[in-house]
Structures are given as C-alpha cells and as structure tokens.
CSV table of C-alpha atoms and ligand atoms in Angstrom, one decimal:
chain,number,residue,atom,x,y,z
A,1,UNK,CA,-2.2,-14.7,0.5
A,2,UNK,CA,-3.1,-11.2,0.9
A,3,UNK,CA,-4.8,-11.9,-2.5
A,4,UNK,CA,-8.1,-12.4,-0.1
A,5,UNK,CA,-7.9,-9.2,1.4
A,6,UNK,CA,-7.4,-7.3,-1.8
A,7,UNK,CA,-10.4,-9.3,-3.1
A,8,UNK,CA,-12.5,-8.2,-0.1
A,9,UNK,CA,-11.4,-4.4,-0.8
A,10,UNK,CA,-12.4,-4.8,-4.6
A,11,UNK,CA,-15.9,-6.4,-3.5
A,12,UNK,CA,-16.7,-3.5,-1.3
A,13,UNK,CA,-15.2,-1.0,-3.6
A,14,UNK,CA,-17.9,-2.5,-6.3
A,15,UNK,CA,-20.8,-2.6,-4.0
A,16,UNK,CA,-20.6,1.1,-2.8
A,17,UNK,CA,-19.8,2.1,-6.5
A,18,UNK,CA,-23.3,0.2,-7.2
A,19,UNK,CA,-25.0,1.8,-4.3
A,20,UNK,CA,-24.0,5.2,-5.1
A,21,UNK,CA,-25.3,5.0,-8.5
A,22,UNK,CA,-28.8,3.2,-7.9
A,23,UNK,CA,-27.2,0.4,-9.9
A,24,UNK,CA,-28.9,-3.0,-9.5
A,25,UNK,CA,-26.5,-5.4,-10.8
A,26,UNK,CA,-22.9,-5.5,-12.2
A,27,UNK,CA,-22.4,-7.7,-14.8
A,28,UNK,CA,-18.8,-7.6,-15.7
A,29,UNK,CA,-15.7,-6.1,-13.8
A,30,UNK,CA,-12.2,-5.5,-15.7
A,31,UNK,CA,-9.5,-5.6,-13.2
A,32,UNK,CA,-6.0,-4.7,-14.3
A,33,UNK,CA,-3.1,-6.2,-12.1
A,34,UNK,CA,0.2,-4.2,-12.2
A,35,UNK,CA,3.0,-6.9,-12.5
A,36,UNK,CA,4.6,-5.2,-10.0
A,37,UNK,CA,2.1,-6.1,-7.2
A,38,UNK,CA,3.4,-9.8,-7.9
A,39,UNK,CA,-0.2,-11.0,-7.0
A,40,UNK,CA,-1.3,-14.7,-7.6
A,41,UNK,CA,-4.2,-14.1,-10.2
A,42,UNK,CA,-5.4,-17.4,-9.5
A,43,UNK,CA,-6.1,-16.8,-5.8
A,44,UNK,CA,-7.5,-13.4,-6.6
A,45,UNK,CA,-9.8,-14.9,-9.2
A,46,UNK,CA,-11.1,-17.9,-6.8
A,47,UNK,CA,-11.3,-15.2,-3.9
A,48,UNK,CA,-13.5,-12.5,-6.1
A,49,UNK,CA,-15.6,-15.5,-7.3
A,50,UNK,CA,-16.4,-16.6,-3.9
A,51,UNK,CA,-16.8,-13.5,-2.3
A,52,UNK,CA,-19.0,-12.1,-5.1
A,53,UNK,CA,-21.4,-15.0,-4.3
A,54,UNK,CA,-22.1,-13.5,-1.2
A,55,UNK,CA,-23.4,-10.1,-2.9
A,56,UNK,CA,-26.7,-9.8,-4.5
A,57,UNK,CA,-25.7,-7.1,-6.9
A,58,UNK,CA,-22.7,-9.4,-7.5
A,59,UNK,CA,-23.8,-12.7,-8.1
A,60,UNK,CA,-22.7,-14.1,-11.3
A,61,UNK,CA,-20.4,-11.1,-12.5
A,62,UNK,CA,-17.8,-12.0,-14.7
A,63,UNK,CA,-14.3,-10.8,-13.3
A,64,UNK,CA,-11.8,-10.4,-16.2
A,65,UNK,CA,-8.4,-9.9,-14.9
A,66,UNK,CA,-5.2,-8.7,-17.2
A,67,UNK,CA,-1.8,-8.4,-15.8
A,68,UNK,CA,-0.1,-5.3,-17.0
A,69,UNK,CA,3.8,-5.5,-17.2
A,70,UNK,CA,5.8,-2.8,-15.4
A,71,UNK,CA,7.8,-0.6,-17.3
A,72,UNK,CA,10.4,1.7,-15.6
A,73,UNK,CA,12.0,4.8,-16.9
A,74,UNK,CA,14.9,6.7,-15.3
A,75,UNK,CA,14.9,10.3,-14.7
A,76,UNK,CA,18.8,10.7,-15.1
A,77,UNK,CA,19.9,8.8,-18.1
A,78,UNK,CA,16.1,8.3,-19.9
A,79,UNK,CA,16.9,4.5,-20.3
A,80,UNK,CA,13.9,2.2,-19.7
A,81,UNK,CA,13.5,-1.2,-18.5
A,82,UNK,CA,11.1,-3.8,-17.5
A,83,UNK,CA,10.8,-6.0,-14.3
A,84,UNK,CA,12.4,-9.0,-15.7
A,85,UNK,CA,15.1,-7.0,-17.0
A,86,UNK,CA,16.0,-6.4,-12.9
A,87,UNK,CA,14.4,-9.4,-11.4
A,88,UNK,CA,17.8,-11.0,-10.3
A,89,UNK,CA,19.4,-7.7,-8.8
A,90,UNK,CA,15.9,-7.1,-7.1
A,91,UNK,CA,15.9,-10.5,-5.6
A,92,UNK,CA,19.4,-10.1,-4.4
A,93,UNK,CA,19.1,-6.5,-2.7
A,94,UNK,CA,16.0,-7.8,-1.3
A,95,UNK,CA,17.0,-11.2,-0.1
A,96,UNK,CA,17.2,-10.1,3.6
A,97,UNK,CA,13.7,-8.7,3.8
A,98,UNK,CA,11.4,-11.2,2.2
A,99,UNK,CA,8.4,-11.7,4.4
A,100,UNK,CA,6.8,-14.8,5.8
A,101,UNK,CA,3.2,-15.9,5.3
A,102,UNK,CA,1.0,-18.0,7.4
A,103,UNK,CA,2.2,-20.8,5.4
A,104,UNK,CA,6.0,-20.3,5.5
A,105,UNK,CA,6.1,-18.7,1.9
A,106,UNK,CA,8.2,-15.9,1.3
A,107,UNK,CA,7.4,-12.7,-0.3
A,108,UNK,CA,9.0,-9.5,-1.2
A,109,UNK,CA,7.7,-6.4,0.6
A,110,UNK,CA,6.6,-5.1,-2.9
A,111,UNK,CA,3.9,-8.0,-2.8
A,112,UNK,CA,2.1,-6.0,-0.2
A,113,UNK,CA,3.3,-2.4,-1.1
A,114,UNK,CA,4.7,-2.2,-4.7
A,115,UNK,CA,5.7,1.3,-4.3
A,116,UNK,CA,8.5,-0.1,-1.8
A,117,UNK,CA,10.4,-1.1,-5.0
A,118,UNK,CA,12.1,2.2,-4.7
A,119,UNK,CA,13.9,0.9,-1.9
A,120,UNK,CA,15.2,-1.9,-3.7
A,121,UNK,CA,15.8,-1.0,-7.3
A,122,UNK,CA,18.3,1.2,-9.1
A,123,UNK,CA,18.5,2.1,-12.7
A,124,UNK,CA,20.3,-1.0,-14.4
A,125,UNK,CA,22.5,1.5,-16.9
A,126,UNK,CA,23.2,4.4,-14.6
A,127,UNK,CA,22.8,3.2,-10.7
A,128,UNK,CA,20.6,6.2,-10.0
A,129,UNK,CA,17.3,5.7,-7.8
A,130,UNK,CA,15.4,8.7,-9.4
A,131,UNK,CA,13.3,6.8,-11.6
A,132,UNK,CA,9.3,6.5,-12.6
A,133,UNK,CA,7.4,3.2,-12.9
A,134,UNK,CA,5.2,4.4,-16.0
A,135,UNK,CA,3.2,1.5,-16.3
A,136,UNK,CA,2.2,-1.8,-14.2
A,137,UNK,CA,2.1,-0.6,-10.7
A,138,UNK,CA,-0.8,-1.5,-8.9
A,139,UNK,CA,-4.3,-3.2,-8.9
A,140,UNK,CA,-7.0,-1.1,-10.1
A,141,UNK,CA,-10.7,-1.5,-11.6
A,142,UNK,CA,-10.6,-0.5,-14.7
A,143,UNK,CA,-14.2,-1.0,-16.3
A,144,UNK,CA,-17.6,-1.8,-14.8
A,145,UNK,CA,-20.5,-3.1,-17.0
A,146,UNK,CA,-23.9,-2.7,-15.2
A,147,UNK,CA,-27.7,-3.1,-15.2
A,148,UNK,CA,-30.1,-0.7,-13.7
B,1,UNK,CA,-12.2,4.5,-15.1
B,2,UNK,CA,-9.5,4.2,-11.9
B,3,UNK,CA,-10.9,3.0,-8.8
B,4,UNK,CA,-8.4,1.7,-6.2
B,5,UNK,CA,-9.6,-0.8,-3.8
B,6,UNK,CA,-7.1,0.1,-1.5
B,7,UNK,CA,-9.5,2.9,0.3
B,8,UNK,CA,-11.9,0.3,1.2
B,9,UNK,CA,-9.2,-2.4,2.3
B,10,UNK,CA,-8.1,0.9,4.6
B,11,UNK,CA,-11.4,1.3,5.8
B,12,UNK,CA,-11.5,-2.6,6.9
B,13,UNK,CA,-8.1,-2.7,8.3
B,14,UNK,CA,-9.0,0.1,10.3
B,15,UNK,CA,-12.3,-1.0,11.6
B,16,UNK,CA,-11.2,-2.2,15.0
B,17,UNK,CA,-9.4,0.9,16.0
B,18,UNK,CA,-11.3,3.2,18.2
B,19,UNK,CA,-9.4,6.0,18.2
B,20,UNK,CA,-6.3,7.4,16.3
B,21,UNK,CA,-4.2,10.1,18.0
B,22,UNK,CA,-2.0,12.0,15.5
B,23,UNK,CA,1.2,13.3,16.9
B,24,UNK,CA,2.2,16.0,14.6
B,25,UNK,CA,3.7,19.4,14.4
B,26,UNK,CA,4.5,20.8,10.8
B,27,UNK,CA,8.1,21.6,12.4
B,28,UNK,CA,10.6,19.1,12.2
B,29,UNK,CA,12.8,18.0,15.2
B,30,UNK,CA,10.4,19.2,18.2
B,31,UNK,CA,10.2,15.7,19.8
B,32,UNK,CA,7.0,14.3,18.1
B,33,UNK,CA,8.6,10.9,17.7
B,34,UNK,CA,9.7,10.7,21.1
B,35,UNK,CA,6.5,12.1,22.6
B,36,UNK,CA,4.4,9.7,20.2
B,37,UNK,CA,6.2,6.6,21.5
B,38,UNK,CA,6.3,7.8,25.3
B,39,UNK,CA,2.6,8.3,25.0
B,40,UNK,CA,1.8,5.1,23.3
B,41,UNK,CA,3.9,3.2,26.3
B,42,UNK,CA,2.1,5.2,28.9
B,43,UNK,CA,-1.2,4.5,27.6
B,44,UNK,CA,-0.3,0.7,27.3
B,45,UNK,CA,0.8,0.8,30.9
B,46,UNK,CA,-2.7,2.4,31.8
B,47,UNK,CA,-4.7,-0.7,30.5
B,48,UNK,CA,-5.5,0.4,27.2
B,49,UNK,CA,-4.7,-1.7,23.7
B,50,UNK,CA,-2.3,0.3,22.1
B,51,UNK,CA,-0.8,0.6,18.5
B,52,UNK,CA,2.2,2.7,17.3
B,53,UNK,CA,2.0,3.6,13.4
B,54,UNK,CA,5.3,5.3,12.1
B,55,UNK,CA,4.5,7.3,9.2
B,56,UNK,CA,7.9,9.2,8.8
B,57,UNK,CA,8.7,7.5,5.8
B,58,UNK,CA,11.9,9.2,5.0
B,59,UNK,CA,13.1,9.5,8.4
B,60,UNK,CA,11.5,6.8,10.7
B,61,UNK,CA,13.0,6.9,14.4
B,62,UNK,CA,10.2,5.4,16.7
B,63,UNK,CA,12.0,2.3,16.0
B,64,UNK,CA,15.2,3.1,17.6
B,65,UNK,CA,13.4,4.4,20.5
B,66,UNK,CA,11.9,0.9,21.2
B,67,UNK,CA,14.9,-1.1,19.7
B,68,UNK,CA,12.9,-3.2,17.5
B,69,UNK,CA,14.0,-5.0,14.3
B,70,UNK,CA,11.5,-7.7,14.0
B,71,UNK,CA,9.9,-8.7,10.3
B,72,UNK,CA,5.7,-8.3,10.4
B,73,UNK,CA,4.3,-11.5,8.9
B,74,UNK,CA,1.7,-11.9,6.2
B,75,UNK,CA,-1.7,-13.6,6.1
B,76,UNK,CA,-4.8,-13.4,4.3
B,77,UNK,CA,-5.8,-10.2,5.9
B,78,UNK,CA,-2.4,-8.4,5.0
B,79,UNK,CA,0.2,-7.6,7.4
B,80,UNK,CA,0.2,-8.6,11.1
B,81,UNK,CA,1.8,-5.4,13.1
B,82,UNK,CA,5.0,-6.7,15.3
B,83,UNK,CA,4.6,-6.8,19.2
B,84,UNK,CA,7.1,-4.2,20.5
B,85,UNK,CA,6.8,-3.6,24.2
B,86,UNK,CA,3.4,-4.7,24.4
B,87,UNK,CA,2.5,-2.3,21.6
B,88,UNK,CA,1.2,-3.4,18.2
B,89,UNK,CA,3.7,-1.5,16.0
B,90,UNK,CA,4.3,-0.9,12.5
B,91,UNK,CA,7.0,0.9,10.5
B,92,UNK,CA,8.5,0.7,7.1
B,93,UNK,CA,11.7,0.2,8.5
B,94,UNK,CA,10.6,-3.5,9.4
B,95,UNK,CA,10.1,-3.8,5.8
B,96,UNK,CA,13.1,-2.0,4.5
B,97,UNK,CA,15.7,-1.7,7.0
B,98,UNK,CA,17.9,1.3,6.5
B,99,UNK,CA,17.4,1.8,2.7
B,100,UNK,CA,16.6,4.9,1.6
B,101,UNK,CA,13.4,5.9,-0.1
B,102,UNK,CA,13.5,8.2,-2.4
B,103,UNK,CA,10.7,9.2,-4.6
B,104,UNK,CA,7.9,12.0,-5.7
B,105,UNK,CA,4.7,12.8,-4.0
B,106,UNK,CA,2.5,10.5,-6.0
B,107,UNK,CA,4.2,7.7,-5.0
B,108,UNK,CA,4.4,8.7,-1.5
B,109,UNK,CA,0.7,9.2,-1.6
B,110,UNK,CA,0.0,5.5,-2.7
B,111,UNK,CA,2.9,3.9,-0.3
B,112,UNK,CA,1.0,5.7,2.6
B,113,UNK,CA,-2.5,4.5,1.5
B,114,UNK,CA,-0.8,0.8,0.9
B,115,UNK,CA,0.3,0.9,4.6
B,116,UNK,CA,-3.0,1.7,5.9
B,117,UNK,CA,-4.7,-0.9,3.4
B,118,UNK,CA,-2.2,-3.5,4.3
B,119,UNK,CA,-1.7,-3.2,7.9
B,120,UNK,CA,-4.0,-5.2,9.7
B,121,UNK,CA,-4.5,-3.7,13.3
B,122,UNK,CA,-6.2,-5.7,15.9
B,123,UNK,CA,-8.5,-4.4,18.4
B,124,UNK,CA,-7.1,-1.0,19.6
B,125,UNK,CA,-8.5,1.7,22.0
B,126,UNK,CA,-6.0,3.8,20.6
B,127,UNK,CA,-3.6,4.0,17.3
B,128,UNK,CA,-1.1,6.5,17.9
B,129,UNK,CA,0.3,7.8,14.6
B,130,UNK,CA,4.0,9.5,14.5
B,131,UNK,CA,3.8,12.0,11.6
B,132,UNK,CA,6.6,13.5,9.5
B,133,UNK,CA,7.2,17.4,9.7
B,134,UNK,CA,5.2,19.3,6.9
B,135,UNK,CA,1.7,18.9,5.8
B,136,UNK,CA,2.6,16.7,2.8
B,137,UNK,CA,1.3,13.3,1.6
B,138,UNK,CA,1.6,11.6,4.8
B,139,UNK,CA,-0.1,14.0,6.7
B,140,UNK,CA,-2.7,14.5,4.1
B,141,UNK,CA,-3.6,10.6,3.3
B,142,UNK,CA,-3.6,9.8,7.0
B,143,UNK,CA,-6.2,12.7,7.5
B,144,UNK,CA,-8.4,11.4,4.6
B,145,UNK,CA,-8.3,8.1,6.0
B,146,UNK,CA,-8.8,8.8,9.7
B,147,UNK,CA,-10.7,11.8,9.9
B,148,UNK,CA,-13.6,10.3,11.7
B,149,UNK,CA,-11.6,8.8,14.6
B,150,UNK,CA,-8.8,11.1,14.8
B,151,UNK,CA,-7.5,13.9,17.1
B,152,UNK,CA,-4.6,15.6,17.2
B,153,UNK,CA,-1.6,16.5,19.5
B,154,UNK,CA,0.4,19.1,18.0
B,155,UNK,CA,3.8,19.7,19.0
B,156,UNK,CA,5.8,22.5,19.3
B,157,UNK,CA,8.9,24.5,20.7
B,158,UNK,CA,9.1,27.8,22.0
B,159,UNK,CA,10.9,29.1,19.1
B,160,UNK,CA,9.6,31.9,16.9
B,161,UNK,CA,10.6,29.5,13.9
B,162,UNK,CA,8.9,26.6,15.3
B,163,UNK,CA,5.5,28.8,16.0
B,164,UNK,CA,5.1,29.9,12.3
B,165,UNK,CA,5.3,26.8,10.8
B,166,UNK,CA,3.2,25.0,13.6
B,167,UNK,CA,0.6,27.7,12.8
B,168,UNK,CA,0.3,26.2,9.1
B,169,UNK,CA,-0.5,22.7,10.3
B,170,UNK,CA,-2.8,23.8,13.1
B,171,UNK,CA,-4.8,25.6,10.2
B,172,UNK,CA,-4.5,22.8,8.0
B,173,UNK,CA,-6.2,20.3,11.0
B,174,UNK,CA,-8.6,23.3,11.8
B,175,UNK,CA,-9.9,23.4,8.1
B,176,UNK,CA,-10.1,19.5,8.0
B,177,UNK,CA,-12.5,19.4,11.3
B,178,UNK,CA,-9.7,17.3,13.2
B,179,UNK,CA,-10.1,17.9,17.0
B,180,UNK,CA,-6.6,19.4,18.2
B,181,UNK,CA,-6.8,17.9,21.9
B,182,UNK,CA,-3.8,19.3,23.2
B,183,UNK,CA,-1.0,21.6,21.9
B,184,UNK,CA,2.5,20.6,23.4
B,185,UNK,CA,5.0,22.9,23.9
B,186,UNK,CA,8.1,20.6,24.2
B,187,UNK,CA,11.6,21.6,25.3
B,188,UNK,CA,9.9,24.6,27.3
B,189,UNK,CA,12.0,24.8,30.1
B,190,UNK,CA,15.2,23.3,32.1
B,191,UNK,CA,15.2,22.2,35.6
B,192,UNK,CA,18.6,23.1,36.9
B,193,UNK,CA,19.2,22.5,40.6
B,194,UNK,CA,16.4,24.6,42.3
B,195,UNK,CA,15.7,26.8,39.3
B,196,UNK,CA,13.8,26.8,36.0
B,197,UNK,CA,15.2,28.2,33.0
B,198,UNK,CA,13.2,29.1,29.9
B,199,UNK,CA,15.8,28.4,27.2
B,200,UNK,CA,14.1,30.1,24.7
B,201,UNK,CA,12.7,33.1,26.4
B,202,UNK,CA,9.0,33.7,26.9
B,203,UNK,CA,6.5,31.2,25.5
B,204,UNK,CA,3.8,31.8,23.0
B,205,UNK,CA,1.9,28.7,23.5
B,206,UNK,CA,-1.0,30.0,25.1
B,207,UNK,CA,-1.5,32.8,22.3
B,208,UNK,CA,-1.2,30.1,19.7
B,209,UNK,CA,-3.9,27.7,21.5
B,210,UNK,CA,-6.3,30.7,22.1
B,211,UNK,CA,-6.1,31.7,18.7
B,212,UNK,CA,-7.2,28.0,17.6
B,213,UNK,CA,-9.5,27.4,20.4
B,214,UNK,CA,-7.3,24.5,21.8
B,215,UNK,CA,-8.6,23.8,25.2
B,216,UNK,CA,-5.2,22.6,26.7
B,217,UNK,CA,-1.5,23.3,26.7
B,218,UNK,CA,1.1,21.0,28.0
B,219,UNK,CA,4.5,22.4,28.7
B,220,UNK,CA,7.2,19.8,29.1
B,221,UNK,CA,10.7,20.1,30.2
B,222,UNK,CA,13.9,19.6,28.1
B,223,UNK,CA,15.2,16.5,29.8
B,224,UNK,CA,18.8,15.3,29.6
B,225,UNK,CA,18.2,12.2,31.2
B,226,UNK,CA,16.2,11.1,28.3
B,227,UNK,CA,19.0,11.0,25.8
B,228,UNK,CA,20.8,8.9,28.2
B,229,UNK,CA,18.1,6.4,28.2
B,230,UNK,CA,17.9,6.5,24.7
B,231,UNK,CA,21.6,5.6,24.3
B,232,UNK,CA,21.0,2.6,26.7
B,233,UNK,CA,18.1,1.5,24.6
B,234,UNK,CA,16.1,1.8,27.7
B,235,UNK,CA,12.5,3.0,27.7
B,236,UNK,CA,12.0,7.0,27.9
B,237,UNK,CA,9.6,6.4,30.9
B,238,UNK,CA,12.0,5.1,33.5
B,239,UNK,CA,12.6,9.2,33.8
B,240,UNK,CA,10.3,10.0,36.4
B,241,UNK,CA,10.1,13.7,35.3
B,242,UNK,CA,9.3,12.6,31.7
B,243,UNK,CA,6.8,9.9,32.7
B,244,UNK,CA,4.9,12.4,34.8
B,245,UNK,CA,4.4,14.4,31.8
B,246,UNK,CA,3.2,11.9,29.6
B,247,UNK,CA,0.7,10.7,32.1
B,248,UNK,CA,-0.9,14.2,32.0
B,249,UNK,CA,-0.9,14.0,28.1
B,250,UNK,CA,-2.5,10.4,28.2
B,251,UNK,CA,-5.0,11.6,30.8
B,252,UNK,CA,-6.1,14.6,28.3
B,253,UNK,CA,-6.3,12.4,25.4
B,254,UNK,CA,-8.4,9.7,27.1
B,255,UNK,CA,-10.8,12.3,28.9
C,1,ATP,N1,12.0,17.1,26.2
C,1,ATP,C1,13.1,16.6,25.7
C,1,ATP,N2,14.3,16.4,26.3
C,1,ATP,C2,15.3,16.1,25.7
C,1,ATP,N3,15.6,15.4,24.7
C,1,ATP,C3,14.4,15.9,23.7
C,1,ATP,C4,13.2,16.2,24.4
C,1,ATP,N4,12.2,16.1,23.0
C,1,ATP,C5,12.7,15.5,22.0
C,1,ATP,N5,14.2,15.4,22.2
C,1,ATP,C6,15.3,14.6,21.5
C,1,ATP,O1,15.3,15.8,20.3
C,1,ATP,C7,15.3,14.8,19.4
C,1,ATP,C8,14.3,15.3,18.3
C,1,ATP,O2,13.3,14.5,18.6
C,1,ATP,P1,12.3,13.7,17.9
C,1,ATP,O3,13.1,12.9,17.1
C,1,ATP,O4,11.4,13.0,18.7
C,1,ATP,O5,11.7,15.0,17.2
C,1,ATP,P2,10.5,14.7,15.8
C,1,ATP,O6,9.7,15.9,15.9
C,1,ATP,O7,10.1,13.4,15.6
C,1,ATP,O8,11.9,15.1,14.9
C,1,ATP,P3,11.4,14.5,12.9
C,1,ATP,O9,10.7,16.2,12.4
C,1,ATP,O10,12.9,14.5,12.3
C,1,ATP,O11,10.3,13.7,12.9
C,1,ATP,C9,15.7,13.5,20.0
C,1,ATP,O12,17.2,13.5,19.7
C,1,ATP,C10,14.8,13.6,21.0
C,1,ATP,O13,15.6,12.1,21.7
C,2,MG,MG1,10.1,12.1,14.2
C,3,ZN,ZN1,19.5,5.8,-15.3
C-alpha cells in the first residue's frame, strides 16, 4: 500500500516544480512506472486523483501512467532477459524475505526498493550477479504540461 | 524530463527527525558501527527518542551488535523501522538477510535514496546513521538529504594510515558545511593494570582537530571486554569503562 506514500511524493514534487517556475496550473502529468517497482497502478491512480484535489494548481490535472517493462542485460555473457523470464526464480529466492503490510498482504522487498533485485536475481544464462537494468527500474515523472 | 519523487518522499519521511548524527570515518574498521550503536543505546538510556540507521550496504554490522533479525512491516507511509532494544532500527539486512548486494554506483545511489524515501521514522530526537568507510554514494546521498539537520562524529585511530584517509572525509564534510561535532580517536590506549599503553604511539588527533576547527576530541580505549560482550550477544554498554566513554560522547552531541 505504499503507493499512497509515492503519490504524496509525486504531488509534492509537482507542486515544488510548479512553484519554482511560477506556473499557475498543471494540466497533464505523464508518469512512467518501472515494472520492477511492482506497484499497483490502480491504487496509485486513485491516490493521485484524491491527493491532487487538495492542491489548487493540480485540481483537474490529468495523470497518465505508463508501465515500462523491465529489461536486464548481463555484463558477463551479454544475454538479455525480462522480469517474466525470471519471475519464478525470483519468487523462490525471495520467499523468506516477503514483507507483510497492514492488511496482511505479502510483498517482495523490491516493491519498496526496486534495486534490491540485485539481492535475489542472477543471470538466467550464466548465473552471474553482475547485470544491468536497462529499463523499467523505477517510477519517474516524465512529462508535465502546464499553464502560466 | 526526469523527476524522481523519492527526494520529496525522503523529506517527508525525515520530517519528524530533529537531528541526525552521522558516524563516519573514511577509514574502514576503526569502530564506527560499534560507536554508532553504543551511542544510540546510551542516548536512549538518557531518555531521548532514538533511531539507528545502518547505511553500510555491503558490510552491515549494527544488526550483529543488536542481535536483531525482525522484518519491518509496510503500510501507507512506507516501511516501519523495527524496535530493537528500544531503538527505531532500520538496516537492509532486515530486508535481504545475508544475501550479497553487488552493483555499481548508480544503483547504490538509488538504493540509498530509496532507503530514505521508504523508511518512515517516528518522532525522533536523534537519528544515528552508521556510514560505511569511504566517501562514496552512501555518504554523498546522506549529506544531500540530511544536510540541514546533520552533525558528524568522525572516528579515527591513531595510525598514520587512518589519519590520511580521515582527512579526506573531514575535508568533504567541511566543504559540505556539516558541523563536525567531535573527533573520536578510538583504540587510543589500552589499560593494563595500572599502566596505560599507547598502542599506536603518539596521537595526532589534536593536530587534526585543530586543522579543521573541531572543538572536541574524545579518546576511547581499546577494551577487550567489548569483544566478550559481543560474542555473548550482550550490550557493549555493560562494560563500565565503555559506557562512561559513550556517555561523554552523548553529552557532547546533545550539548
Ligand atoms: N574500542 C574498542 N575496543 C575493542 N574492540 C573494538 C573497539 N572499537 C571497535 N572494536 C572492534 O573492532 C572491530 C571493528 O569495529 P567496527 O565494525 O565497529 O568498525 P567499522 O569502522 O564500523 O568497520 P567498517 O569500516 O567495516 O564498517 C569490531 O570487531 C569491533 O568490535
Ligand atoms: Mg561498520
Ligand atoms: Zn550472464
């Protein structure tokens, strides 16, 4: 459920962005959610909608959320893979490390800190832990349309 | 455009933290973790609300001193630190156990940012941060996020090898305008019967403190009792000599 905390961070980021530039209103905000962060986009959207109503400069703003698939690349053997290719081994590696939330749900630690994937993942081809996350790592605000 | 909301999340999460005490050195193995943990424990004994954050991502050890292995739980605000002997406590070992974390700087920078963005500290008088050796991402990101409420306790030992490395960190802290509250010279001497042995010879701590305008130098003994206590899983503060020293350090950082 920490989608709410992220939404709050996004709202504050947008407000300070607008203030720094003297913008009156933000009309559209594009957010890219890396698949690795395992966020529930539905909850995030709802949280953004509710929280943005409380900020004058964000009232009625349109939030567009795109999910970006993860792509890994091994630094040793060069092979590339996706989260799906690795999902079962990841879940197996991390099964002792699931974190409970307030409703008793269980989340992988990556849900909070995507970069912790390095603790649980290895290259499916050669087994190395030395790999890159080429895309789809984290959540970022990619584009803002505003009105002066 | 690339706007990362984690900076604002971190600000929010640190909102109820009044002061951060960064225990740093530049040099490895000089006693940062033992001192950070002991300092947090004694501050708690003195009645303050205290958090302890282990930021030594590759070689955490405060968890071994505190003997904790509970998992934090999540809620709307992020991750709640666990209670460890009355301290609010967070370390990546609570999330990944003994698994190795191997990655480059960019990943590390983001991970440290995530730790600050996701850990929801309660109202704290002091957040003690145990930093790894060096002046890498963990240190840089911490200074970026905590600069307004941080003071530093810098740990060194009397060896010439330590002195030079520690000087680099002191320079960084000075340039970043972080108050260096105290220079701690650990393993400074050893009590043996009635005599005091200076294992590393003459100390340069005062010269170093003067060079950087640091008001206080605190010399700590090498105390074999500490290892015995750690092995038994007991608090380092059970050593009376160490407790007196830590109490003195606590008085310095709270004054
Ligand atoms: N004053 C002391 N007397 C006896 N043992 C000590 C003292 N200070 C530290 N030690 C011991 O020395 C070792 C190194 O201490 P510690 O792990 O706290 O150093 P560190 O600076 O945090 O190391 P690292 O750079 O790896 O994080 C530990 O075994 C610790 O218990
Ligand atoms: Mg340490
Ligand atoms: Zn490979």
